[in-house]
XYZ file of C-alpha atoms in Angstrom:
363
model
C 68.958 126.143 72.029
C 72.291 127.367 70.491
C 73.017 129.488 73.602
C 72.286 126.494 75.873
C 74.587 124.289 73.806
C 77.405 126.794 73.965
C 77.002 127.266 77.682
C 76.342 123.608 78.662
C 78.812 121.953 76.211
C 81.410 124.303 74.728
C 82.046 126.498 77.763
C 82.003 123.548 80.198
C 84.474 121.696 77.943
C 86.849 124.625 77.947
C 86.508 125.068 81.711
C 87.039 121.404 82.546
C 89.957 120.955 80.084
C 91.826 124.071 81.251
C 91.253 123.305 84.925
C 92.350 119.702 84.677
C 95.459 120.633 82.652
C 96.271 123.391 85.181
C 96.025 120.809 87.946
C 98.349 118.453 86.042
C 100.862 121.237 85.598
C 100.921 121.918 89.307
C 101.099 118.183 90.147
C 103.941 117.801 87.655
C 105.764 120.725 89.187
C 105.409 119.402 92.724
C 106.577 115.977 91.661
C 109.710 117.287 90.062
C 110.281 119.845 92.854
C 110.278 117.046 95.404
C 112.100 114.575 93.131
C 109.103 112.210 93.250
C 108.998 112.046 97.077
C 105.534 113.608 97.352
C 103.988 110.994 95.082
C 105.995 108.172 96.667
C 104.630 109.180 100.108
C 101.077 109.108 98.877
C 101.658 105.765 97.128
C 102.980 104.164 100.306
C 100.166 105.327 102.573
C 96.889 103.977 101.089
C 95.049 104.709 104.370
C 95.869 108.403 104.074
C 94.939 108.310 100.393
C 91.358 107.240 101.173
C 90.942 109.727 104.025
C 92.371 112.712 102.050
C 90.459 111.774 98.873
C 87.229 111.634 100.921
C 87.828 115.066 102.383
C 88.587 116.457 98.954
C 85.257 114.978 97.597
C 83.221 116.443 100.427
C 84.195 119.980 99.467
C 81.209 121.295 97.460
C 82.077 121.761 93.758
C 84.184 119.631 91.450
C 87.687 120.909 92.299
C 88.477 118.043 94.654
C 87.270 115.441 92.265
C 89.253 116.892 89.335
C 92.367 116.677 91.489
C 91.608 113.114 92.553
C 90.982 111.973 88.953
C 94.227 113.690 87.864
C 96.119 111.806 90.604
C 94.468 108.499 89.788
C 95.163 108.677 86.074
C 98.847 108.962 87.004
C 98.777 106.082 89.524
C 99.479 108.359 92.492
C 96.298 107.192 94.241
C 94.521 103.853 93.900
C 90.974 102.844 92.891
C 89.820 102.735 96.527
C 90.767 106.428 97.050
C 89.111 107.380 93.738
C 85.919 105.557 94.678
C 85.919 107.258 98.057
C 86.341 110.665 96.478
C 83.536 110.211 93.946
C 81.100 108.794 96.512
C 81.793 111.748 98.815
C 81.311 114.413 96.172
C 77.998 116.010 95.407
C 79.404 118.463 92.828
C 78.122 121.974 92.722
C 74.772 120.700 94.025
C 76.377 120.538 97.455
C 76.136 124.324 97.605
C 72.452 124.185 96.822
C 71.717 121.702 99.550
C 73.673 123.835 102.112
C 71.569 126.857 101.018
C 68.228 125.012 101.088
C 68.671 122.820 104.202
C 72.007 123.202 105.957
C 71.098 120.757 108.741
C 70.184 117.943 106.378
C 73.028 118.828 104.043
C 75.695 118.324 106.726
C 73.928 115.143 107.872
C 74.195 113.839 104.249
C 77.921 114.863 104.127
C 78.528 112.973 107.424
C 76.861 109.797 105.973
C 78.828 110.225 102.783
C 82.010 110.476 104.717
C 81.388 107.138 106.515
C 80.203 105.414 103.314
C 83.223 106.763 101.301
C 85.750 105.555 103.886
C 84.103 102.145 104.077
C 83.728 101.688 100.353
C 87.280 102.885 99.724
C 88.841 100.382 102.134
C 86.580 97.581 100.831
C 87.647 98.240 97.239
C 91.324 98.241 98.103
C 90.926 95.045 100.215
C 88.874 92.951 97.708
C 90.000 94.430 94.387
C 93.234 93.731 92.517
C 92.282 96.254 89.871
C 95.252 97.573 87.774
C 95.052 101.175 86.704
C 95.677 101.373 82.989
C 94.767 105.006 82.487
C 96.917 107.273 80.341
C 99.980 106.525 78.274
C 102.322 106.288 81.226
C 101.977 104.931 84.772
C 103.432 107.802 86.696
C 104.515 111.386 86.567
C 107.831 111.282 84.757
C 111.168 112.268 86.228
C 114.353 113.003 84.174
C 117.095 112.757 86.819
C 119.848 113.941 84.558
C 117.992 117.115 83.718
C 115.746 117.655 86.781
C 118.439 117.685 89.380
C 119.669 121.058 90.664
C 123.171 120.185 89.554
C 122.211 120.250 85.915
C 119.540 122.325 84.274
C 117.600 123.050 87.443
C 113.859 123.529 87.775
C 113.725 127.287 87.662
C 115.258 129.945 85.433
C 115.358 133.742 85.595
C 112.186 135.343 84.370
C 114.100 137.883 82.253
C 116.063 135.059 80.547
C 112.887 133.089 79.876
C 111.307 136.001 78.117
C 114.479 137.348 76.469
C 114.850 134.024 74.576
C 111.241 133.025 74.732
C 110.300 129.791 72.865
C 107.182 129.314 70.771
C 105.766 126.752 73.174
C 106.136 129.132 76.126
C 104.379 131.879 74.144
C 101.442 129.551 73.283
C 101.083 128.244 76.921
C 101.351 131.625 78.658
C 99.082 133.354 76.156
C 96.444 130.566 76.351
C 96.260 130.566 80.133
C 96.186 134.463 80.197
C 93.296 134.528 77.789
C 91.495 131.844 79.843
C 91.991 133.811 83.064
C 90.741 137.039 81.450
C 87.686 135.325 79.956
C 86.716 133.744 83.275
C 87.299 137.022 85.139
C 85.149 138.933 82.686
C 82.350 136.371 82.908
C 82.646 135.171 79.305
C 83.464 131.678 80.587
C 81.184 130.885 83.514
C 80.083 127.720 85.176
C 76.481 127.571 83.986
C 73.830 125.928 86.186
C 70.118 125.638 85.610
C 69.377 125.746 89.302
C 71.200 129.021 90.031
C 67.943 130.900 90.082
C 66.592 128.535 92.800
C 69.416 129.723 95.105
C 68.581 133.406 94.791
C 65.791 133.094 97.376
C 68.045 131.649 100.021
C 70.015 134.352 101.750
C 72.580 135.202 99.115
C 73.991 131.732 98.609
C 73.691 132.318 94.880
C 76.064 135.306 94.966
C 78.539 133.283 97.004
C 78.195 130.238 94.729
C 78.555 132.286 91.548
C 81.667 134.071 92.899
C 83.443 131.055 94.335
C 83.558 128.925 91.197
C 85.371 131.440 88.888
C 87.685 132.483 91.773
C 88.765 128.849 92.074
C 89.347 128.458 88.401
C 91.309 131.726 88.249
C 93.395 130.768 91.292
C 94.495 127.394 89.920
C 95.023 128.769 86.468
C 97.168 131.627 87.887
C 99.328 129.170 89.791
C 99.951 127.111 86.649
C 100.729 130.346 84.813
C 103.355 131.228 87.380
C 104.918 127.797 86.843
C 104.975 128.278 83.093
C 106.650 131.651 83.455
C 109.367 130.718 85.964
C 110.397 127.087 85.044
C 113.306 126.292 82.883
C 112.973 125.483 79.179
C 113.600 121.804 79.890
C 110.674 121.479 82.329
C 108.391 123.506 80.105
C 109.254 121.544 76.976
C 109.488 118.022 78.407
C 107.088 118.098 81.316
C 104.438 120.615 80.355
C 104.374 120.654 76.520
C 105.167 117.031 75.651
C 103.657 115.379 78.754
C 100.695 117.381 80.044
C 99.604 119.001 76.744
C 100.855 116.406 74.319
C 99.484 113.355 76.072
C 96.370 114.709 77.820
C 94.933 117.776 76.110
C 93.321 116.274 73.093
C 92.029 113.242 74.953
C 90.459 115.334 77.761
C 89.037 117.950 75.426
C 87.484 115.540 72.906
C 86.328 113.103 75.557
C 84.700 115.896 77.623
C 83.069 117.533 74.585
C 81.657 114.176 73.393
C 80.279 113.285 76.850
C 78.719 116.730 77.354
C 77.220 116.848 73.864
C 75.557 113.414 74.273
C 74.277 114.356 77.684
C 72.972 117.681 76.408
C 70.956 115.820 73.699
C 69.585 113.380 76.286
C 68.559 116.018 78.856
C 66.913 118.166 76.174
C 64.843 115.302 74.891
C 64.132 113.659 78.294
C 62.248 115.805 80.823
C 64.082 114.524 83.919
C 62.113 116.753 86.357
C 58.753 115.523 85.094
C 59.972 111.913 85.118
C 61.214 112.144 88.718
C 58.055 113.957 89.923
C 55.918 111.238 88.347
C 57.520 108.613 90.563
C 57.741 110.815 93.666
C 54.046 111.856 93.392
C 53.037 108.255 93.962
C 55.398 108.096 97.029
C 56.458 104.573 96.037
C 59.827 104.379 97.867
C 61.629 101.975 95.603
C 60.494 103.742 92.427
C 61.873 106.990 93.920
C 65.113 105.127 94.751
C 65.389 103.747 91.280
C 64.865 107.181 89.737
C 67.463 108.696 92.014
C 70.060 106.096 91.076
C 69.388 106.246 87.315
C 69.587 110.030 87.235
C 72.706 109.830 89.458
C 74.467 108.004 86.614
C 74.395 111.214 84.536
C 77.946 112.668 84.967
C 77.070 116.283 85.002
C 75.772 118.826 87.536
C 72.202 119.956 87.005
C 69.781 117.019 86.867
C 70.502 116.162 90.470
C 69.204 119.383 91.978
C 65.656 118.106 91.324
C 65.965 115.642 94.176
C 67.134 118.347 96.646
C 64.189 120.542 95.679
C 61.660 117.703 95.855
C 63.017 116.622 99.244
C 62.972 120.161 100.510
C 59.289 120.392 99.348
C 58.428 117.186 101.327
C 57.809 115.056 98.207
C 61.025 113.018 97.810
C 62.027 110.580 100.619
C 65.444 111.085 102.303
C 66.735 107.709 101.173
C 66.261 108.612 97.495
C 68.066 111.935 97.981
C 70.927 110.160 99.754
C 71.136 107.511 96.993
C 71.325 110.213 94.345
C 74.120 111.992 96.281
C 76.049 108.713 96.401
C 75.760 107.883 92.669
C 76.161 111.376 91.255
C 79.525 113.093 90.958
C 78.690 116.416 89.277
C 81.220 117.119 86.529
C 84.008 115.492 88.567
C 84.099 112.172 86.772
C 84.023 113.510 83.220
C 87.870 113.662 82.998
C 87.927 110.020 84.134
C 85.426 109.186 81.329
C 87.768 110.914 78.860
C 90.838 108.970 80.100
C 89.305 105.522 80.769
C 85.679 104.586 80.092
C 86.364 101.185 81.693
C 87.342 102.676 85.052
C 84.498 105.141 84.823
C 82.006 102.237 84.564
C 83.700 100.358 87.402
C 83.397 103.343 89.757
C 79.781 103.874 88.763
C 78.908 100.181 89.415
C 80.444 100.435 92.908
C 78.553 103.644 93.612
C 75.266 102.069 92.535
C 75.781 99.101 94.826
C 76.551 101.414 97.707
C 73.514 103.576 96.929
C 71.166 100.567 96.831
C 72.450 99.306 100.135
C 72.208 102.738 101.770
C 68.671 103.273 100.348
C 67.421 99.919 101.627
C 68.922 100.584 105.071
C 67.236 103.967 105.271
C 63.908 102.381 104.270
C 64.219 99.730 107.027
C 64.990 102.441 109.594
């Protein structure tokens, strides 16, 4: 039990927190590097927001959703784009579906693409929701310091380490330790269904390798930023903004969410509960189970539906509904930043899942 808690809660909290903060560092760097033009472009083109967010969500894994949530919490993308991304995503369970049933998996991804685009545009058209995430509304620019005519964005590596600050030491050392721990397997993305993939042509090896490589790549890019940027950017943009305003909120919010979910999933036998409904082959009970389990914002419980469908027990509509409502670990940073927006997104996803499930039943 202690090992499972460490793997499912502590390790996942560290992975999610470091990955999201690394994404924020990179987004902060791009924003300052382009003097805010990159974010302004995305803000002005809501149609492209929804399309790009949908494509990011369709990529198996939680990387695209982490990025979308990071952009949303800084008002770079709107609620419609966020909804589209979180409907499209199937988290790490997307890899399992590709391994078990590639034809049906890509059919589901195609349906999710259409539903995500439609829901995203509908939310933007009908909703006047104001994003109140975070302590500021946008990535911050400091024109008098960020311009090339003053302090500049970059500094010489030798100068940065010849007169290295305490904050740069802490940041660089922390990311280096994180990269080493991930590379050595001490921090790994733990999944209960990993053993199920072993019987399917090596997808497990690919899956197990891709996740840490992604974490290492993003963390390495943020490490490069921390090493080469000027003291002003490191102090004001990374230390005071990214770390100061987001680290504790994301870490504690993620830990709390995962700890509560760990307790629930260890008391409640989700697989047995789902099989009880699916054994009777009562469509709407299966649909209800799929939606309720989909509300759980972690990867793991949802693989049951893919396995039961693969075994001919679960109807397609229930599997599709679960894919719509679930978002793997992708929405946990949103829960940490704004529980209100998390609930709004889940409500929209439930309504879309119900509609899709009923249409599939009629067909």
